PDB file of C-alpha atoms and ligand atoms in Angstrom:
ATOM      1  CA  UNK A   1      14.605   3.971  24.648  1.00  0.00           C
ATOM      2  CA  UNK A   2      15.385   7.732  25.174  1.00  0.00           C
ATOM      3  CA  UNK A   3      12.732   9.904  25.556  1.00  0.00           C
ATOM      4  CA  UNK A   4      14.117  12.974  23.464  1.00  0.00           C
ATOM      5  CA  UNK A   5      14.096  10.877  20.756  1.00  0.00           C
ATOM      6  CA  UNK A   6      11.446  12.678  18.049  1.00  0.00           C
ATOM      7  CA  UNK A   7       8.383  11.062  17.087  1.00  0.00           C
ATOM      8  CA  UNK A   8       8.519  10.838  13.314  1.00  0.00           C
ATOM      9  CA  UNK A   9       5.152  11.215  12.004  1.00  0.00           C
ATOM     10  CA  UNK A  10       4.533   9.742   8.410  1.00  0.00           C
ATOM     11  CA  UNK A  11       1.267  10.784   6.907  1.00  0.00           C
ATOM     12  CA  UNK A  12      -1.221   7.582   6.479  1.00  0.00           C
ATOM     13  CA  UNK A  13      -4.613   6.431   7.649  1.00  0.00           C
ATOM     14  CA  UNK A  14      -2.908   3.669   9.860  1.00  0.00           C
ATOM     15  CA  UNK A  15      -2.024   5.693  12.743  1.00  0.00           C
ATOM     16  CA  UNK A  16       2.323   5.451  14.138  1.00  0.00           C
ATOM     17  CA  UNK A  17       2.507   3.743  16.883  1.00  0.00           C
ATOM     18  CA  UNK A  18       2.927   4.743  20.199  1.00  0.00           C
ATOM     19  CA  UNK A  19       5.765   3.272  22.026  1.00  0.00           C
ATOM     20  CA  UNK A  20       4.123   3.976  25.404  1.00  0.00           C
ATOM     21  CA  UNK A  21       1.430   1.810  24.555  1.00  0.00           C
ATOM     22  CA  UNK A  22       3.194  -1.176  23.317  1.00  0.00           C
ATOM     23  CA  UNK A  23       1.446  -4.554  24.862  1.00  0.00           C
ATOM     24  CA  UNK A  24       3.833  -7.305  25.603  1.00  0.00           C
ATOM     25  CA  UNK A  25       3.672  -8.830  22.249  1.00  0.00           C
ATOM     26  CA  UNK A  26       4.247  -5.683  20.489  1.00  0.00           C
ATOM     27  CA  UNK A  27       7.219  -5.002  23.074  1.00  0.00           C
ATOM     28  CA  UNK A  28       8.810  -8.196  22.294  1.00  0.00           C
ATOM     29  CA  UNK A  29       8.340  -7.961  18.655  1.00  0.00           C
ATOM     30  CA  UNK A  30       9.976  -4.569  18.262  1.00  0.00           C
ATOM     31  CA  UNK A  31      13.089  -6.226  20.386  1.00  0.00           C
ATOM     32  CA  UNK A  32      13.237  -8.893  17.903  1.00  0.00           C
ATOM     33  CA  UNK A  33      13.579  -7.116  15.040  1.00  0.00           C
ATOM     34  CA  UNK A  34      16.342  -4.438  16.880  1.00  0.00           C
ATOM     35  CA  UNK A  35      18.524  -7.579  17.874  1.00  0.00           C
ATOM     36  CA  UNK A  36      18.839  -8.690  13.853  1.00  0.00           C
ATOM     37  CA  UNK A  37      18.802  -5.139  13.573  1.00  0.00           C
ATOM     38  CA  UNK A  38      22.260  -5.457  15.145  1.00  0.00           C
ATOM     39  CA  UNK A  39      23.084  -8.434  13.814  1.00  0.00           C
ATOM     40  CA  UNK A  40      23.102  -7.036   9.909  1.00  0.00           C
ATOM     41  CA  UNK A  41      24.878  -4.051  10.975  1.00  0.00           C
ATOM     42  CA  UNK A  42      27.627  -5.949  12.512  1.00  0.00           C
ATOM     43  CA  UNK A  43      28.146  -8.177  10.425  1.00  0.00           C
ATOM     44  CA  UNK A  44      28.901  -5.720   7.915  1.00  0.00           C
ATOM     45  CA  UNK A  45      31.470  -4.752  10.145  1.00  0.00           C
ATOM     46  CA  UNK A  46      29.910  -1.400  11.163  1.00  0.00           C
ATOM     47  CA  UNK A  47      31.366   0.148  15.171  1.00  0.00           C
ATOM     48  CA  UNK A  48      27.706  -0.105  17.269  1.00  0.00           C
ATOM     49  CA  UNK A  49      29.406   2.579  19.447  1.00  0.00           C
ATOM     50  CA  UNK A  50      29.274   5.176  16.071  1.00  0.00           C
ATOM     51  CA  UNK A  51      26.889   7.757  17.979  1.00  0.00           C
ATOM     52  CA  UNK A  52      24.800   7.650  14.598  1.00  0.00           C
ATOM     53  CA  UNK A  53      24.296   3.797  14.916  1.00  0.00           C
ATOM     54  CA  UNK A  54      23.393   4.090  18.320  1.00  0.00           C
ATOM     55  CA  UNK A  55      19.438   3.490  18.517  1.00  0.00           C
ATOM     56  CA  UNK A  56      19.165   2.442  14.735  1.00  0.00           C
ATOM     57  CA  UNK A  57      18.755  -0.533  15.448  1.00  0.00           C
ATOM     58  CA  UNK A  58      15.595   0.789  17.390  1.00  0.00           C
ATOM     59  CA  UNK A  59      14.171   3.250  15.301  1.00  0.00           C
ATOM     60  CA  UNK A  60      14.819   0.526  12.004  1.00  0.00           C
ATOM     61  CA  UNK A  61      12.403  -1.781  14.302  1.00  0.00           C
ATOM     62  CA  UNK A  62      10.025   1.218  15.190  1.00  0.00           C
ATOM     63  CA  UNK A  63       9.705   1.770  11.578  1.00  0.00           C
ATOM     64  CA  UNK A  64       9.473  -1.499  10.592  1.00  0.00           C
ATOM     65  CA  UNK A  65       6.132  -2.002  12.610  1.00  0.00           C
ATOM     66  CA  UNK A  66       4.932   1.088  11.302  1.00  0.00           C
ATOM     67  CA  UNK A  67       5.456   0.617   7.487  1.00  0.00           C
ATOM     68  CA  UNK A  68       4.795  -3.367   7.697  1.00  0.00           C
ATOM     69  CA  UNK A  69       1.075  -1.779   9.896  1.00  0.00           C
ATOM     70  CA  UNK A  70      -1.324  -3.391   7.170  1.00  0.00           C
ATOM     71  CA  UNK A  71      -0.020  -6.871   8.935  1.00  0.00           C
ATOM     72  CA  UNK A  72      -0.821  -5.816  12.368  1.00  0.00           C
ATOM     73  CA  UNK A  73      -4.193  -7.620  13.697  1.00  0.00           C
ATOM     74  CA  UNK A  74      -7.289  -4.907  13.502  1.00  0.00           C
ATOM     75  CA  UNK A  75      -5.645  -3.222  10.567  1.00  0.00           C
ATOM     76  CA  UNK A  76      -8.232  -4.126   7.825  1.00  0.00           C
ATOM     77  CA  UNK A  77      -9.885  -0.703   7.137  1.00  0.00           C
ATOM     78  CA  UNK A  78     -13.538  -0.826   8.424  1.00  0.00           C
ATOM     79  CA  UNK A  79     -15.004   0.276   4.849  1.00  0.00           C
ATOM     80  CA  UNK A  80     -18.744   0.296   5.090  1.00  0.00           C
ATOM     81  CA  UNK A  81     -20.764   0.650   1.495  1.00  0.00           C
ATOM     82  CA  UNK A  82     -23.897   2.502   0.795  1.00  0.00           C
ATOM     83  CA  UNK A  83     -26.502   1.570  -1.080  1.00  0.00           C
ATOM     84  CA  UNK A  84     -26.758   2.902  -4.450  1.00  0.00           C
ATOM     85  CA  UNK A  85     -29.858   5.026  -4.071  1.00  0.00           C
ATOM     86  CA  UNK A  86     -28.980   6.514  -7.370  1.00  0.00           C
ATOM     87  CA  UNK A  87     -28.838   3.517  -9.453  1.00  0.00           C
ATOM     88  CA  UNK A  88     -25.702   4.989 -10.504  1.00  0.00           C
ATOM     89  CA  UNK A  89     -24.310   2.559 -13.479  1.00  0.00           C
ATOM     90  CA  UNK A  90     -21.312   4.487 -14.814  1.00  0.00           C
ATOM     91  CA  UNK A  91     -17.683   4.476 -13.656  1.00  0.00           C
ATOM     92  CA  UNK A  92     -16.545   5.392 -10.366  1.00  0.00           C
ATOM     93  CA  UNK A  93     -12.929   6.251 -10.896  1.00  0.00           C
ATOM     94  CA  UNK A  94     -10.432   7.582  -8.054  1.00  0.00           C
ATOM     95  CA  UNK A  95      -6.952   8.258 -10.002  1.00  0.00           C
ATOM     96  CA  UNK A  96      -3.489   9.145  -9.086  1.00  0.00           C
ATOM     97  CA  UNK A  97      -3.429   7.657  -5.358  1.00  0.00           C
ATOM     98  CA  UNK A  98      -0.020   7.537  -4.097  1.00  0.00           C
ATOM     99  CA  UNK A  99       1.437   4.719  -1.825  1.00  0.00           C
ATOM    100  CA  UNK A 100       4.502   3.246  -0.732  1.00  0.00           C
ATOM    101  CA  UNK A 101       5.366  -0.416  -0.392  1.00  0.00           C
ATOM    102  CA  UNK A 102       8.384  -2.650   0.328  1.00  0.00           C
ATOM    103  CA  UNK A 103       9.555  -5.056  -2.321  1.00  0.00           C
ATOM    104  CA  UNK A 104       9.144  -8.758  -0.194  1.00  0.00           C
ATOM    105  CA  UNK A 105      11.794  -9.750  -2.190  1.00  0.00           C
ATOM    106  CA  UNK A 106      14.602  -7.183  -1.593  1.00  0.00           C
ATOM    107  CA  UNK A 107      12.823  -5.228   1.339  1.00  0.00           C
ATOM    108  CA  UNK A 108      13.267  -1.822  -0.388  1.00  0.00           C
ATOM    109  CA  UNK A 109      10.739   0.725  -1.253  1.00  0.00           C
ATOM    110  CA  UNK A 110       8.593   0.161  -4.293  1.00  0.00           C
ATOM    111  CA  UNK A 111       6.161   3.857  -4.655  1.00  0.00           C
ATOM    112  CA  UNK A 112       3.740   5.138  -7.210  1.00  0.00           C
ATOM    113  CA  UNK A 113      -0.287   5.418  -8.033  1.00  0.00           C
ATOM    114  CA  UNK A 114      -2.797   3.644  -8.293  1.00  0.00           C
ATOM    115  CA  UNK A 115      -6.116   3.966 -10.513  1.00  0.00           C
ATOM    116  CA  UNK A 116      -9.284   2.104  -9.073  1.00  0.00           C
ATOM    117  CA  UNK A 117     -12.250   2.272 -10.357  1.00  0.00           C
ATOM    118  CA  UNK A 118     -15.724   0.255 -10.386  1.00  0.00           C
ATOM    119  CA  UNK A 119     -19.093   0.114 -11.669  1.00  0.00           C
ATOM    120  CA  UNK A 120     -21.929   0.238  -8.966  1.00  0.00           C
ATOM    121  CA  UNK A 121     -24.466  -2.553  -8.518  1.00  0.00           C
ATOM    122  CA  UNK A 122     -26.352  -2.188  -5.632  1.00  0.00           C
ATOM    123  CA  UNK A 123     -23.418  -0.512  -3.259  1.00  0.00           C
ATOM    124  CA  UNK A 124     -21.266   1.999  -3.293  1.00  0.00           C
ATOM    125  CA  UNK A 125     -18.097   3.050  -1.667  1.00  0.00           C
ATOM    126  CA  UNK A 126     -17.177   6.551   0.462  1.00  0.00           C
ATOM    127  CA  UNK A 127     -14.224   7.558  -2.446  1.00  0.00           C
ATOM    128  CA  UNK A 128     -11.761   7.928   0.644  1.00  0.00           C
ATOM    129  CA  UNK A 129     -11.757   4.374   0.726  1.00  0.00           C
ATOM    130  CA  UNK A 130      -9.989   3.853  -2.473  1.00  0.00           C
ATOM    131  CA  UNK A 131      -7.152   5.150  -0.333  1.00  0.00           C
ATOM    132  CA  UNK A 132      -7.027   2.729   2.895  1.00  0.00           C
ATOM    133  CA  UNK A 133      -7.637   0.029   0.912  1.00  0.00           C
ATOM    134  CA  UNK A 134      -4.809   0.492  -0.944  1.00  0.00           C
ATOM    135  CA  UNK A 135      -2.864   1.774   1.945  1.00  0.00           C
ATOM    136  CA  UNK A 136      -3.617  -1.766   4.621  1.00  0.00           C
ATOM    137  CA  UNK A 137      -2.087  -3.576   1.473  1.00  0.00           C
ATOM    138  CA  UNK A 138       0.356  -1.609   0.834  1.00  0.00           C
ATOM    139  CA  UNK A 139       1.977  -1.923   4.151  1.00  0.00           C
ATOM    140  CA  UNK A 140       3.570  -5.286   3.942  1.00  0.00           C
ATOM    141  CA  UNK A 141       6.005  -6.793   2.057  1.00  0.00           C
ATOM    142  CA  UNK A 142       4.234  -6.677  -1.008  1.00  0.00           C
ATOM    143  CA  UNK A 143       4.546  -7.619  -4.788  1.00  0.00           C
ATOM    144  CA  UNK A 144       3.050  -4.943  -7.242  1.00  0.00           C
ATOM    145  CA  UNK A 145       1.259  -7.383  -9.164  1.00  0.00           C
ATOM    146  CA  UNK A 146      -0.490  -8.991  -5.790  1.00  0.00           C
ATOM    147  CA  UNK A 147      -1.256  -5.182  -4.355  1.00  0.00           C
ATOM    148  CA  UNK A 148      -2.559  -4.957  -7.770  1.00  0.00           C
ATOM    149  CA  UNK A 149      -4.459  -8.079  -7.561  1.00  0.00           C
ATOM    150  CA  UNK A 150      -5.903  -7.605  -3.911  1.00  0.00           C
ATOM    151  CA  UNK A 151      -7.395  -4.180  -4.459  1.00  0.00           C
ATOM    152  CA  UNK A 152      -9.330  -5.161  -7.202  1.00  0.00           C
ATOM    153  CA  UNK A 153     -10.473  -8.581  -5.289  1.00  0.00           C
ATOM    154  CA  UNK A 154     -11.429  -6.589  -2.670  1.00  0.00           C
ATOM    155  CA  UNK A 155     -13.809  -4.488  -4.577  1.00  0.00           C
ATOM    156  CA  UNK A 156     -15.374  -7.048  -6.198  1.00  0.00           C
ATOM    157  CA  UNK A 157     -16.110  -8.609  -2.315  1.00  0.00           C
ATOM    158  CA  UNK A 158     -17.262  -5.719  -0.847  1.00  0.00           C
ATOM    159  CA  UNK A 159     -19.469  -4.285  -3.279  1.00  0.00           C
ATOM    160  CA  UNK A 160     -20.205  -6.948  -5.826  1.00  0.00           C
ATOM    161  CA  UNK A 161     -20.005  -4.619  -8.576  1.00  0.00           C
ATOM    162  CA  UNK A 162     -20.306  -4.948 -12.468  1.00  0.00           C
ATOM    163  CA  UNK A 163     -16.826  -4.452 -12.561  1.00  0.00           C
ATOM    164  CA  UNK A 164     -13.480  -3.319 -10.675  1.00  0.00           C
ATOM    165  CA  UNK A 165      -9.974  -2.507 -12.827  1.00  0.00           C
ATOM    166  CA  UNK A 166      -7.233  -1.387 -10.743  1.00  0.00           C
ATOM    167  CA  UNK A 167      -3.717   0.229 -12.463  1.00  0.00           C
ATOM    168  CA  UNK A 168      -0.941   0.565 -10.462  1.00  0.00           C
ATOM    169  CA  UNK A 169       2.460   3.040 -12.070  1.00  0.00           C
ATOM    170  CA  UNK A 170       5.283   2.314  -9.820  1.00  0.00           C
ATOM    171  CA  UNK A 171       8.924   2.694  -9.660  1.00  0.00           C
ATOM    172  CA  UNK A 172      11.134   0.561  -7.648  1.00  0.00           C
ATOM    173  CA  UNK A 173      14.472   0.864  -5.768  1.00  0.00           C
ATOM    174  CA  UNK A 174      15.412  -2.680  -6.035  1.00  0.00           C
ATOM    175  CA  UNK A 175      15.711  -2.256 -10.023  1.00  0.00           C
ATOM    176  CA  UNK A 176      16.616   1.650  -9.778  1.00  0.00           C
ATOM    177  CA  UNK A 177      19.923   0.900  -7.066  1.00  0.00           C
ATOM    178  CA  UNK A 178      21.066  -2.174  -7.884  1.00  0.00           C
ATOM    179  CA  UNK A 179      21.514  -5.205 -10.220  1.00  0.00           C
ATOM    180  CA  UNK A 180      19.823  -3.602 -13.359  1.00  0.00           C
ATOM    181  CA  UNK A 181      20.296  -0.155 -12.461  1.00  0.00           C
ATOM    182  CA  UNK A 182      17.308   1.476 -14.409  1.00  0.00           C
ATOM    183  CA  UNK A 183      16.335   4.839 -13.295  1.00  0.00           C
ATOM    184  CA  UNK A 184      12.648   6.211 -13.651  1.00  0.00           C
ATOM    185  CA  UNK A 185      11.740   2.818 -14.748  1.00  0.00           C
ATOM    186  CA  UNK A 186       7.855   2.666 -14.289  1.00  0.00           C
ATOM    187  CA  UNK A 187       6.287  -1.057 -13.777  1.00  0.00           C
ATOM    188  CA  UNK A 188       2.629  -1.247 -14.221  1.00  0.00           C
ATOM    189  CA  UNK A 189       0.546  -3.553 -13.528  1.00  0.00           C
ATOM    190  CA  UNK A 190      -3.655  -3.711 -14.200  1.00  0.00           C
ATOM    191  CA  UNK A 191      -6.322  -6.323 -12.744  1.00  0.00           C
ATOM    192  CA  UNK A 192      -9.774  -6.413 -13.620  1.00  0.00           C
ATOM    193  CA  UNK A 193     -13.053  -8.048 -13.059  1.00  0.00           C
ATOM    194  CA  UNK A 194     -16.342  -8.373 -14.536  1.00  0.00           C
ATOM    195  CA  UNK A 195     -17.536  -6.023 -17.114  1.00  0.00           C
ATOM    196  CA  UNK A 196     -13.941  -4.712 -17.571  1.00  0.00           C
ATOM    197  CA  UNK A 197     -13.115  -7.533 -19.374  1.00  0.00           C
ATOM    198  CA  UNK A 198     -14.986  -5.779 -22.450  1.00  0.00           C
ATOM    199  CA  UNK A 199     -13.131  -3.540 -24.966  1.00  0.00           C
ATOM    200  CA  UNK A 200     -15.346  -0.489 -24.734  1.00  0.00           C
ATOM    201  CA  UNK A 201     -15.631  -0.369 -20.600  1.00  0.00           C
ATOM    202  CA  UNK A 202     -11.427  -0.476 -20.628  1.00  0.00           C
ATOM    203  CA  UNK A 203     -11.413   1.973 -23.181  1.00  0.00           C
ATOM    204  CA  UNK A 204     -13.667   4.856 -21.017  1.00  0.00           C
ATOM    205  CA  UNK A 205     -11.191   3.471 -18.268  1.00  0.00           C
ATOM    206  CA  UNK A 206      -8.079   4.600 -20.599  1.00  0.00           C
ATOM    207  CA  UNK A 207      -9.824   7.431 -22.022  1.00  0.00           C
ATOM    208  CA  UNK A 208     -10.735   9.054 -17.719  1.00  0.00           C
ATOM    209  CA  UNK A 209      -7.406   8.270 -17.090  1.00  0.00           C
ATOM    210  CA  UNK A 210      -5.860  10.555 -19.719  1.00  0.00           C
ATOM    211  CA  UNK A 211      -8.314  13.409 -18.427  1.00  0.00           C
ATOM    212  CA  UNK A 212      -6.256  15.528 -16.603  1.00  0.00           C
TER     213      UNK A 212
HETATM  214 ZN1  LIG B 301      12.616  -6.109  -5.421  1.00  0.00          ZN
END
């Protein structure tokens, strides 16, 4: 691996990985993905010796590891709750998170929001949790209805609240450049547990959600 080679930094709470510091597992792992790396390439009949093919197969693998990182062992966010001192009983609503995922079923990008919200019990969460939650699930192959599903399942875990919804607006590239071909389509999904499941608590949902 050259060493002039720049470090692409991609903004995220799961830090890049540094290739100086790969253990042997890690070392191997990158190699395996580089050698079918190769192996698409060429079969598609693409010259390895093209200068701008040259460490692709590298830097696919190297980003690979990094945007698959919510796999990785130790990944989990460490999200510790609070207890609600307050008795705080209304909605807790972080809107408009962004995130990127891959499609498992066509390994292209799949990117939007995500609305999550909850009402407290007895604990509450730091709001830049929403975030890494999202985030370590996100980074996988990853369906939007089961990111949509393991947020919310998550919440209801870790806090035990009244209730969790999670919305997720996202547009993917595996209907948007191929087979379909539907630009700017927006899938969304929604999950929700406990007191969500009444009328009036989706509604306030609906109605913060509009709030700009
Ligand atoms: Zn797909």
């Amino acid at each position: 691996m050259s060493s002039h080679e720049p470090e692409v930094i991609v903004p995220g709470h799961i830090p890049p990985i540094a290739m100086t510091e790969l253990d042997d597992a890690q070392a191997a792992k990158l190699a395996t993905i580089a050698h079918h790396v190769r192996g698409i390439l060429t079969a598609l009949g693409l010259d390895l010796k093209d200068p701008n093919l040259a460490e692709t197969d590298l830097r696919v693998a190297k980003m690979y590891i990094e945007m698959f990182g919510g796999l990785a062992e130790g990944a989990e966010p460490k999200v510790t709750t609070f207890p609600n001192e307050e008795g705080y009983s209304h909605m807790v609503m972080e809107k408009q998170i962004p995130f990127y995922s891959m499609c498992a079923h066509h390994l292209v990008p799949f990117y939007g929001h995500a609305h999550i919200a909850y009402i407290p019990r007895e604990r509450i969460l730091g709001l830049s949790k929403f975030a890494r939650i999202l985030e370590f699930y996100a980074k996988r192959p990853q369906l939007q209805e089961r990111l949509t599903e393991q947020v919310v399942t998550y919440l209801e875990e870790k806090l035990q609240p009244l209730g969790a919804m999670v919305v997720i607006e996202a547009r993917h590239l595996c209907v948007e450049m191929r087979g379909v071909k539907k630009p700017g389509a927006l899938t969304v999904t929604s999950a929700l547990r406990g007191i969500f499941h009444q009328k009036q608590v989706r509604e306030e949902f609906l109605d913060l959600l509009r709030r700009s």
